PDB file of C-alpha atoms in Angstrom:
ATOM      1  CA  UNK A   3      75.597  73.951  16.731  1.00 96.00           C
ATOM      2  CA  UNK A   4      78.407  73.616  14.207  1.00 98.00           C
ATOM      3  CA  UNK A   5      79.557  76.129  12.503  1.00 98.00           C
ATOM      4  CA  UNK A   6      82.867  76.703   9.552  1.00 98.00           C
ATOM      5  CA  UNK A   7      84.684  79.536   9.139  1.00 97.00           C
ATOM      6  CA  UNK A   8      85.886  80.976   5.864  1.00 97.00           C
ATOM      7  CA  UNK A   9      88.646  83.342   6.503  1.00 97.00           C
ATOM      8  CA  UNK A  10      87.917  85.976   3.708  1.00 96.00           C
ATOM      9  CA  UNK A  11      89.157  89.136   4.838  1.00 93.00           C
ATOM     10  CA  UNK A  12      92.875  90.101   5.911  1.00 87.00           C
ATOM     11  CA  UNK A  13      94.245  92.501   7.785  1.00 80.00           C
ATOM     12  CA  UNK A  14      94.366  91.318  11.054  1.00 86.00           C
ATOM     13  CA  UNK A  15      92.352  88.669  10.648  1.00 88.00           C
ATOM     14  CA  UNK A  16      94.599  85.786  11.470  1.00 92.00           C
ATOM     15  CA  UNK A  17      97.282  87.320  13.919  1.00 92.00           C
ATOM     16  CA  UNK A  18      94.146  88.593  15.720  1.00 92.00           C
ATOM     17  CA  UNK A  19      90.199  87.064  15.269  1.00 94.00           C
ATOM     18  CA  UNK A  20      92.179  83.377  14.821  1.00 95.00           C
ATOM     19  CA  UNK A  21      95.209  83.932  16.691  1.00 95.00           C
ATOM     20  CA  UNK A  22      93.682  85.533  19.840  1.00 94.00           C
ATOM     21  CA  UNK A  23      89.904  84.847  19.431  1.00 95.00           C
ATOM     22  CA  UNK A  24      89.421  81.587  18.265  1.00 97.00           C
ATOM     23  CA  UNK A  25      92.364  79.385  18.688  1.00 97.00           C
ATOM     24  CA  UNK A  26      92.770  79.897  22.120  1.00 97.00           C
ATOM     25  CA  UNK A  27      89.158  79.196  22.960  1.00 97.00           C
ATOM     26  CA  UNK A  28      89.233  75.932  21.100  1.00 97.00           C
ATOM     27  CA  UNK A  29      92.413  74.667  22.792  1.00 97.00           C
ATOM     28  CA  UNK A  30      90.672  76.006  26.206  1.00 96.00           C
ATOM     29  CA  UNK A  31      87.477  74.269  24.692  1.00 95.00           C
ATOM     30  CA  UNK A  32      85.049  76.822  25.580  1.00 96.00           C
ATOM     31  CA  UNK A  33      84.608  78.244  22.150  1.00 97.00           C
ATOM     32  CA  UNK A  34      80.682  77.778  22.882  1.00 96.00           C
ATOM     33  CA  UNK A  35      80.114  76.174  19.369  1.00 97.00           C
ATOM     34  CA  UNK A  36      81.774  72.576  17.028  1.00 97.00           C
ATOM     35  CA  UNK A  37      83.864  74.164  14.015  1.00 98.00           C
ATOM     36  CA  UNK A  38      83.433  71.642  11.566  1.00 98.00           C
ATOM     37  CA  UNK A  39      85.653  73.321   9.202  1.00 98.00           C
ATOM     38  CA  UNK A  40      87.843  76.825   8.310  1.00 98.00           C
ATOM     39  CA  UNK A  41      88.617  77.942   5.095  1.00 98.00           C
ATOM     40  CA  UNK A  42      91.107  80.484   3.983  1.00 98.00           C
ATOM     41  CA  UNK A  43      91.181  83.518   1.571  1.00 97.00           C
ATOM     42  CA  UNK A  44      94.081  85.223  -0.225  1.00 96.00           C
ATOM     43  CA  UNK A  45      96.693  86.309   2.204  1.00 96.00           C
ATOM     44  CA  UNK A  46      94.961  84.277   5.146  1.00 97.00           C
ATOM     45  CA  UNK A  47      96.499  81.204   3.602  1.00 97.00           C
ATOM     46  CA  UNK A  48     100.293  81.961   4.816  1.00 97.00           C
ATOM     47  CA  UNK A  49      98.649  80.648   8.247  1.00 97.00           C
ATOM     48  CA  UNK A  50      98.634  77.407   6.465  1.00 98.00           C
ATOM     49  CA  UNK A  51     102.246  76.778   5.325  1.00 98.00           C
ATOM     50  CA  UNK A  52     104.068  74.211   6.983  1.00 97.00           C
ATOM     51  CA  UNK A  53     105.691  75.468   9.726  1.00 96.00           C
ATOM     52  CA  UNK A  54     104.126  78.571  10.388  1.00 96.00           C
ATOM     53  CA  UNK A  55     103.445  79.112  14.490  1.00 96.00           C
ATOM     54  CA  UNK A  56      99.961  80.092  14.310  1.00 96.00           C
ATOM     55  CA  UNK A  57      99.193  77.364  11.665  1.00 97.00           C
ATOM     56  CA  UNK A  58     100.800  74.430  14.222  1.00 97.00           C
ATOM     57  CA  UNK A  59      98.685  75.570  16.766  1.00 97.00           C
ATOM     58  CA  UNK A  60      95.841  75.167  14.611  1.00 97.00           C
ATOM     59  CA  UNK A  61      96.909  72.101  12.932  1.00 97.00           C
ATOM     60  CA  UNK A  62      96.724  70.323  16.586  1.00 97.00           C
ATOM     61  CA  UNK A  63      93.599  71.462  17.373  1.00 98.00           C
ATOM     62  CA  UNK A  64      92.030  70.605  14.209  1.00 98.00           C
ATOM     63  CA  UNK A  65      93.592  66.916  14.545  1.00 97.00           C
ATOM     64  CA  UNK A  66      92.226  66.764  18.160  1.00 97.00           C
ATOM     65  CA  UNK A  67      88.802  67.956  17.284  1.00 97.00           C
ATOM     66  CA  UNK A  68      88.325  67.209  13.654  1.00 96.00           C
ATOM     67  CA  UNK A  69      88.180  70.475  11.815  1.00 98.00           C
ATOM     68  CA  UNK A  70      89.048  70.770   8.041  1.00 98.00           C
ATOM     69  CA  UNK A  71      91.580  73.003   7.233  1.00 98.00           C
ATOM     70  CA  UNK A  72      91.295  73.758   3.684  1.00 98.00           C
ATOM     71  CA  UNK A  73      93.108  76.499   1.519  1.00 98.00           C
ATOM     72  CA  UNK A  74      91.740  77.948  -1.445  1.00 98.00           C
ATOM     73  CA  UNK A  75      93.507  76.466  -4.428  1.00 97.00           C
ATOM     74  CA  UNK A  76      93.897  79.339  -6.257  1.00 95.00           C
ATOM     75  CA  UNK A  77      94.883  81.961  -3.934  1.00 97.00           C
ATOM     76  CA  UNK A  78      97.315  79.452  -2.826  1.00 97.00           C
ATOM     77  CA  UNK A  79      98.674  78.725  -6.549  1.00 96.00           C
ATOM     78  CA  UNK A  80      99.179  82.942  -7.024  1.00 94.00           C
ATOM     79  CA  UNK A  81     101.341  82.788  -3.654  1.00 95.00           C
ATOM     80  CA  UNK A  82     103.470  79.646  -4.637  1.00 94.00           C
ATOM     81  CA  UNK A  83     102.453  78.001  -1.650  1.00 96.00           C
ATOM     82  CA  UNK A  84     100.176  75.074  -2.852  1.00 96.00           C
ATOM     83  CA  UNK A  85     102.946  72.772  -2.363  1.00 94.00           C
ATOM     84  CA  UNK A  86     104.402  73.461   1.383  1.00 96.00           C
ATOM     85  CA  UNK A  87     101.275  73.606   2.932  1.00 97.00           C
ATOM     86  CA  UNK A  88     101.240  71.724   6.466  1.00 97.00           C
ATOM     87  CA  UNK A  89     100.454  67.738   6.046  1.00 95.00           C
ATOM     88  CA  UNK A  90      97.297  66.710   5.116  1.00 93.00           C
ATOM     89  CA  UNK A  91      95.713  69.980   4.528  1.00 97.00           C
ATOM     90  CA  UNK A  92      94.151  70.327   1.138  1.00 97.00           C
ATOM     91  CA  UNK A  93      93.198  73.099  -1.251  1.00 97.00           C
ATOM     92  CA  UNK A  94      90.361  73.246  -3.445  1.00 97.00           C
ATOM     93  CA  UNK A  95      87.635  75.701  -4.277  1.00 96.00           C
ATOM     94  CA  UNK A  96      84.059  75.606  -3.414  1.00 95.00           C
ATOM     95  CA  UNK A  97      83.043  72.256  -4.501  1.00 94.00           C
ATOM     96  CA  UNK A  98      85.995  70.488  -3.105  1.00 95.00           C
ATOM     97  CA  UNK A  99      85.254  72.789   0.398  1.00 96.00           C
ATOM     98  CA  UNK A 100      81.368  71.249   0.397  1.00 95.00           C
ATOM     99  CA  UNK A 101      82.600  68.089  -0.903  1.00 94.00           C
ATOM    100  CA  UNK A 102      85.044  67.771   1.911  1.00 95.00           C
ATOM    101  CA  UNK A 103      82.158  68.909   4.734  1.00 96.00           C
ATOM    102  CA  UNK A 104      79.489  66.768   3.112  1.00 94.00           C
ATOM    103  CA  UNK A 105      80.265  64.106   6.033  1.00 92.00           C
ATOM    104  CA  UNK A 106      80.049  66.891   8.978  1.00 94.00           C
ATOM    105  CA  UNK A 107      77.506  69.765   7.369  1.00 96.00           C
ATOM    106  CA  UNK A 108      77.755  72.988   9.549  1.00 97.00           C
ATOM    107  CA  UNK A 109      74.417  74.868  10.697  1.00 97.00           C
ATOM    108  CA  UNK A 110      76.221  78.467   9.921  1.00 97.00           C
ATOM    109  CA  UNK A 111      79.321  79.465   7.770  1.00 96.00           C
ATOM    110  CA  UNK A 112      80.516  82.047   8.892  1.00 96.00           C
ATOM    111  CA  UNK A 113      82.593  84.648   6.811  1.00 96.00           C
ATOM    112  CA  UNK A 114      85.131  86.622   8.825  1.00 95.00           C
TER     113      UNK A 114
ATOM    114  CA  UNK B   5     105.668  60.962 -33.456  1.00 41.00           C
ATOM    115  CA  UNK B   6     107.139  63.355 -32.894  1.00 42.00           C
ATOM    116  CA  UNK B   7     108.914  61.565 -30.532  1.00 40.00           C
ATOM    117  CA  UNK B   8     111.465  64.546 -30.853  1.00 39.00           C
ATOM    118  CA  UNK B   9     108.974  66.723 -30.159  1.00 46.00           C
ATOM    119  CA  UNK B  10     107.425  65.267 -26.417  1.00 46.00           C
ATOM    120  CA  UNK B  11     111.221  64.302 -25.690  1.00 44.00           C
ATOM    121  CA  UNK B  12     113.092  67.407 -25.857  1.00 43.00           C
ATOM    122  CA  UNK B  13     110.023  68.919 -23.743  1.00 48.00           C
ATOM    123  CA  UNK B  14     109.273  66.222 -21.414  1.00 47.00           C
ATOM    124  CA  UNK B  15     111.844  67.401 -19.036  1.00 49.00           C
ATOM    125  CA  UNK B  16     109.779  70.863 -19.091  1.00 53.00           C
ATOM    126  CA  UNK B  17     108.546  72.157 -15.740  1.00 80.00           C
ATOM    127  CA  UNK B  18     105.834  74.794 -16.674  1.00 89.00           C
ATOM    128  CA  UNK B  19     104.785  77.540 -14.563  1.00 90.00           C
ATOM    129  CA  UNK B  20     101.452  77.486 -13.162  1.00 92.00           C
ATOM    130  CA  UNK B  21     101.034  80.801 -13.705  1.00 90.00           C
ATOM    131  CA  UNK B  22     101.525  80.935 -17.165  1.00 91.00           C
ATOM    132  CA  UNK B  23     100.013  78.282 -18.076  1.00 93.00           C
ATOM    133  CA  UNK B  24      96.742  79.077 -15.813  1.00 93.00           C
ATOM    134  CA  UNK B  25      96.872  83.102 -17.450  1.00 91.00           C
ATOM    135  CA  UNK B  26      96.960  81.342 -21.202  1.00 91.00           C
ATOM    136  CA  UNK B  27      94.627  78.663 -20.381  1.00 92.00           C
ATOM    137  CA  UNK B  28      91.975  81.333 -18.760  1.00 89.00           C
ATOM    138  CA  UNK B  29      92.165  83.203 -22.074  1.00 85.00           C
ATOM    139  CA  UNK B  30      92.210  80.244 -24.189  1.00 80.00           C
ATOM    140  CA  UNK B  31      89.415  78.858 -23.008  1.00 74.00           C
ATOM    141  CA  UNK B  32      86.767  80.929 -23.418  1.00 67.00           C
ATOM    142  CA  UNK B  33      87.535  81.267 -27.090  1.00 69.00           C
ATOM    143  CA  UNK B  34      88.141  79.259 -30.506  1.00 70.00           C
ATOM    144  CA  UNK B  35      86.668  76.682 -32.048  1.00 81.00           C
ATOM    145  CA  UNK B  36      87.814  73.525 -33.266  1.00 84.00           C
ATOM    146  CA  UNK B  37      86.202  71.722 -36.373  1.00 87.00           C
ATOM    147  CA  UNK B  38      86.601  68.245 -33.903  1.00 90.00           C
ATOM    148  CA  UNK B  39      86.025  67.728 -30.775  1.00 92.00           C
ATOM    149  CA  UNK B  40      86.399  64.076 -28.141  1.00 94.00           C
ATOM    150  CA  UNK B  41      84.187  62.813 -25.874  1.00 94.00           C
ATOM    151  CA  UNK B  42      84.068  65.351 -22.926  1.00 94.00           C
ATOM    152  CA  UNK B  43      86.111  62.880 -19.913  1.00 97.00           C
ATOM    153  CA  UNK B  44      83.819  63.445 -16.494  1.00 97.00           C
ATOM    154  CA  UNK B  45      84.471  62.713 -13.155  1.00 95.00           C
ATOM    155  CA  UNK B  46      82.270  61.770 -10.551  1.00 93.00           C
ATOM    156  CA  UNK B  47      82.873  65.284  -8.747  1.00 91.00           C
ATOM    157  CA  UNK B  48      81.280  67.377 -11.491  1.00 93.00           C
ATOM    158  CA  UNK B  49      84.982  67.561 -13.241  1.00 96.00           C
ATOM    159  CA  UNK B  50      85.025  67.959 -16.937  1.00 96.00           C
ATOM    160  CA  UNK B  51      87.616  68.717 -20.031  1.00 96.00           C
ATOM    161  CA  UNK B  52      87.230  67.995 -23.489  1.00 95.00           C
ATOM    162  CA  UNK B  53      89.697  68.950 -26.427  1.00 95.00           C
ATOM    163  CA  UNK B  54      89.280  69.884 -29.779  1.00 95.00           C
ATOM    164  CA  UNK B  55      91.862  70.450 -32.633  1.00 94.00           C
ATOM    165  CA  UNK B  56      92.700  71.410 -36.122  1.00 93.00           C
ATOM    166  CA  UNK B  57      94.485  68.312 -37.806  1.00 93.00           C
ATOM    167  CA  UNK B  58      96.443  69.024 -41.357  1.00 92.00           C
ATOM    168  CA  UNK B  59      99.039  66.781 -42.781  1.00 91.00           C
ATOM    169  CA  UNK B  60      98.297  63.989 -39.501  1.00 91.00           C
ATOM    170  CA  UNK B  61      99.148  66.573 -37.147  1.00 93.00           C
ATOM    171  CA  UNK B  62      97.884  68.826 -34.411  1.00 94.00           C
ATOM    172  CA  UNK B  63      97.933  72.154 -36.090  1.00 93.00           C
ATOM    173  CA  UNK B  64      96.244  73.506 -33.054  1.00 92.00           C
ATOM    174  CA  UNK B  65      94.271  72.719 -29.870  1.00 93.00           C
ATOM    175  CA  UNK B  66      91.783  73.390 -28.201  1.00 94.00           C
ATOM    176  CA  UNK B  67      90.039  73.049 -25.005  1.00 95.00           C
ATOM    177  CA  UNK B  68      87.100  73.146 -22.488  1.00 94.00           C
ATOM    178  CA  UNK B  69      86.807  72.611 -19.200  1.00 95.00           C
ATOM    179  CA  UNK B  70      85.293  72.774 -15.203  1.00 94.00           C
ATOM    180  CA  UNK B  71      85.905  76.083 -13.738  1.00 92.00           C
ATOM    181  CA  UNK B  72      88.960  74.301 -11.567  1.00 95.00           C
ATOM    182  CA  UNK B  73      92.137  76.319 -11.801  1.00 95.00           C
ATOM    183  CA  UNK B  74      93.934  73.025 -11.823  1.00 96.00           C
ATOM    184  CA  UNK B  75      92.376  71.266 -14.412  1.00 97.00           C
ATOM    185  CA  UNK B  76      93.026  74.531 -16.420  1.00 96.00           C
ATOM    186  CA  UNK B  77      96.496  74.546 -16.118  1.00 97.00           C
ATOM    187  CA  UNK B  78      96.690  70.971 -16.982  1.00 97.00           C
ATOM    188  CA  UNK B  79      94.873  71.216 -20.160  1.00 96.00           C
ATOM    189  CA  UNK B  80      97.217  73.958 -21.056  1.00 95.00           C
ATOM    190  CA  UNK B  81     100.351  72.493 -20.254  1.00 96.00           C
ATOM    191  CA  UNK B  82      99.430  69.754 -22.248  1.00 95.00           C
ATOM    192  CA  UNK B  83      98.458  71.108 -24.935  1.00 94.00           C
ATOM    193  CA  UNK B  84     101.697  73.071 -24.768  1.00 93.00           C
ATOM    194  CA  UNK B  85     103.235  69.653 -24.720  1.00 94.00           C
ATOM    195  CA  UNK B  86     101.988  68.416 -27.815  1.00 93.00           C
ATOM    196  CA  UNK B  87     100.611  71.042 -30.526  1.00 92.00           C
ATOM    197  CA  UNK B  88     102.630  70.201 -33.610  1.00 93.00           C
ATOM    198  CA  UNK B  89     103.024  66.925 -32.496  1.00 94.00           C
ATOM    199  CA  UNK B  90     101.796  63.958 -35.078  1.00 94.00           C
ATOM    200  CA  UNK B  91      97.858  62.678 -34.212  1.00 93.00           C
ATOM    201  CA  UNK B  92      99.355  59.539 -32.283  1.00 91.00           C
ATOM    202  CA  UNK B  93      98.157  58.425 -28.604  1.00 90.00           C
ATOM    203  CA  UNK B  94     101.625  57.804 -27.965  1.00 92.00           C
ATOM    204  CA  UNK B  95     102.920  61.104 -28.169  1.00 93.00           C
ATOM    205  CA  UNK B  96     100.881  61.399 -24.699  1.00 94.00           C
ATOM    206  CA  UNK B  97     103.233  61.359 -21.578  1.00 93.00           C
ATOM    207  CA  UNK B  98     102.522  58.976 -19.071  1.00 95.00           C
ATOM    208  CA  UNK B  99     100.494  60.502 -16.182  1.00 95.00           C
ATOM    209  CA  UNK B 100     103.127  60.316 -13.748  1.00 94.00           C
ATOM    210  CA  UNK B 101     105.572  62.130 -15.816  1.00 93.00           C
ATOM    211  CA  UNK B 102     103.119  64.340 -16.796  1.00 95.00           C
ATOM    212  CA  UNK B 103     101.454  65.625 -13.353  1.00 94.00           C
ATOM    213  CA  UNK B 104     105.144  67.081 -12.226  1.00 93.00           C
ATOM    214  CA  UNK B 105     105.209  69.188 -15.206  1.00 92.00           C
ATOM    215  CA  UNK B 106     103.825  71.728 -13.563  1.00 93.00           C
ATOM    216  CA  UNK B 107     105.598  73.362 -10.863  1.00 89.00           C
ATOM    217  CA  UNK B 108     103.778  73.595  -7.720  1.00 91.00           C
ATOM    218  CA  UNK B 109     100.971  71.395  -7.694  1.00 94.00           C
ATOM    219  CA  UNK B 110     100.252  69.682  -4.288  1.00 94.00           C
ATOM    220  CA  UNK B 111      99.667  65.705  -4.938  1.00 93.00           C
ATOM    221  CA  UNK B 112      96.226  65.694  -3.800  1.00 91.00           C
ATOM    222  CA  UNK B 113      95.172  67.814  -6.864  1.00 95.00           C
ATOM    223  CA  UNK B 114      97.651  66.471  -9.013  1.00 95.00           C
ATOM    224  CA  UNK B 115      95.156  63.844 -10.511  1.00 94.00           C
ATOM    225  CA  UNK B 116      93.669  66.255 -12.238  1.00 96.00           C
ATOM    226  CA  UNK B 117      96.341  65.564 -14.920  1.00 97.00           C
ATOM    227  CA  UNK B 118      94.789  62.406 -15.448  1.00 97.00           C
ATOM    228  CA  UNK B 119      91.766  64.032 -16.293  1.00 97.00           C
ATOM    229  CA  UNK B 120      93.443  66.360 -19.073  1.00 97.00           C
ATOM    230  CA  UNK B 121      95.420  63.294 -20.273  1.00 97.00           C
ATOM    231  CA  UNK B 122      92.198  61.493 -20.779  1.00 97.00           C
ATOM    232  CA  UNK B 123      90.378  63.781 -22.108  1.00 97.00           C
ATOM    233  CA  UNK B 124      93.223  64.221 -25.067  1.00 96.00           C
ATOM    234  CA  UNK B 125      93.530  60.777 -25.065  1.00 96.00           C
ATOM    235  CA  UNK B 126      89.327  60.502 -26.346  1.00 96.00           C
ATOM    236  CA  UNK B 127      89.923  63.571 -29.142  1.00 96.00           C
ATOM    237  CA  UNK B 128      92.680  61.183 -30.704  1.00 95.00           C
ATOM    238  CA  UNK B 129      90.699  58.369 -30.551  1.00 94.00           C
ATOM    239  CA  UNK B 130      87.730  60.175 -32.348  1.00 93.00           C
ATOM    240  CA  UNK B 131      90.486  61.146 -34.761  1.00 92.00           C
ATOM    241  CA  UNK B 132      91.699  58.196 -35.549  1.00 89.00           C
ATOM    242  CA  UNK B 133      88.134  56.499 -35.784  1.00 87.00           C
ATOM    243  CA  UNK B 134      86.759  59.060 -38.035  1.00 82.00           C
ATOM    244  CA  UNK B 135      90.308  58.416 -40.009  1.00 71.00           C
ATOM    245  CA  UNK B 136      89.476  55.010 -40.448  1.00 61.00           C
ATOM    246  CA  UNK B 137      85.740  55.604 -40.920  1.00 59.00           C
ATOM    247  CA  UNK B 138      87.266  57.441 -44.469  1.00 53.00           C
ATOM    248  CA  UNK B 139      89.382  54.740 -45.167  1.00 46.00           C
TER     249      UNK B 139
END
């Protein structure tokens, strides 16, 4: 099954579900599921920045197993972080997000 | 042209903020007695731009557009760019010049400048069409 995550909450969302959940059991590869894609709300999007730890980590897995990492646009935009996101990964909003996973649909999305 | 007028702002670097807060207002409200040709995009992406001419000139602007924060702030910074200016096509920057206006815009969405600039580019040409049409 493949499934995307859109990172839509905070708190400790990305130090924690991401961080200590997720990431390590897709660089393990025993996540039990294909993430196709994760997408990132608000506050969630600092995880994106280039250079952040979290967001290199991430970076190499999505390279390796060819997730999109996308950012929304706007939330981005409001933080003044549109333009030092990590190489490569976009922003956009909804259309641009199923534009981008038209080419790898996931069975769930998953809203965390 | 108001060649004066795109030159001593060409050099401006607008904020994305303001320009997305005025162009969210904007938007949703005036009408202009002339509209162009709405400029779409394969993706669904759409502006048009209206305008009150007097005396050759753009008295004031107006536009519509996709719900794309982007393209939003691009229509605004451009109109920002040119109201007052003289009803000429070559008061329009060049889209290169014109996409780093705005501060913060990642490359990748930075062609939606293009799509402002064209749109502008179509009201001037219905302008100058219906200009000639009375001549």
């Amino acid at each position: 099954m493949k499934v995307a995550y859109i990172f839509a909450t905070q708190r400790h969302n990305i130090s924690y579900v991401l961080a200590r959940m997720i990431l390590p059991q897709l660089e393990e590869g025993r996540h039990g599921v294909e993430v196709v894609g994760m997408f990132f709300f608000e506050d969630n999007n600092y995880v994106l920045v280039d250079g952040d730890v979290i967001g290199e980590r991430l970076r190499k897995v999505a390279e390796d197993q060819n997730i999109l990492l996308m950012g929304c646009d706007q939330c981005c935009y409001e933080r003044e972080i549109a333009d030092r996101l990590m190489p490569g990964v976009p922003i956009g909003c909804f259309p641009d997000l199923y534009g981008a996973l038209a080419g790898n649909m996931p069975d769930q999305i998953i809203t965390l | 042209m108001s060649t004066r007028h795109y030159s001593s702002q060409s050099s401006s670097r607008f904020s994305f903020q303001s320009c997305l807060e005025r162009g969210v207002r904007t938007r949703r409200h005036g009408i202009a007695p002339m509209y162009g040709e709405a400029l779409r995009t394969p993706s669904g992406l759409w502006a048009r731009f209206g305008a009150h001419v007097h005396q050759a000139r753009f008295q004031t602007l107006h536009f519509e557009c996709s719900a794309c924060v982007t393209l939003v702030v691009y229509c605004q910074a451009l109109i920002d760019l040119i109201e007052g200016a003289e009803v000429d096509a070559s008061i329009l920057p060049a889209v290169d010049k014109f996409v780093v206006c705005v501060r913060g815009v990642p490359p990748v969405m930075q062609m939606r400048g293009a799509i402002a600039l064209g749109a502008c580019r179509g009201l001037i040409q219905k302008i100058e069409s219906n200009a000639l049409e009375v001549v």
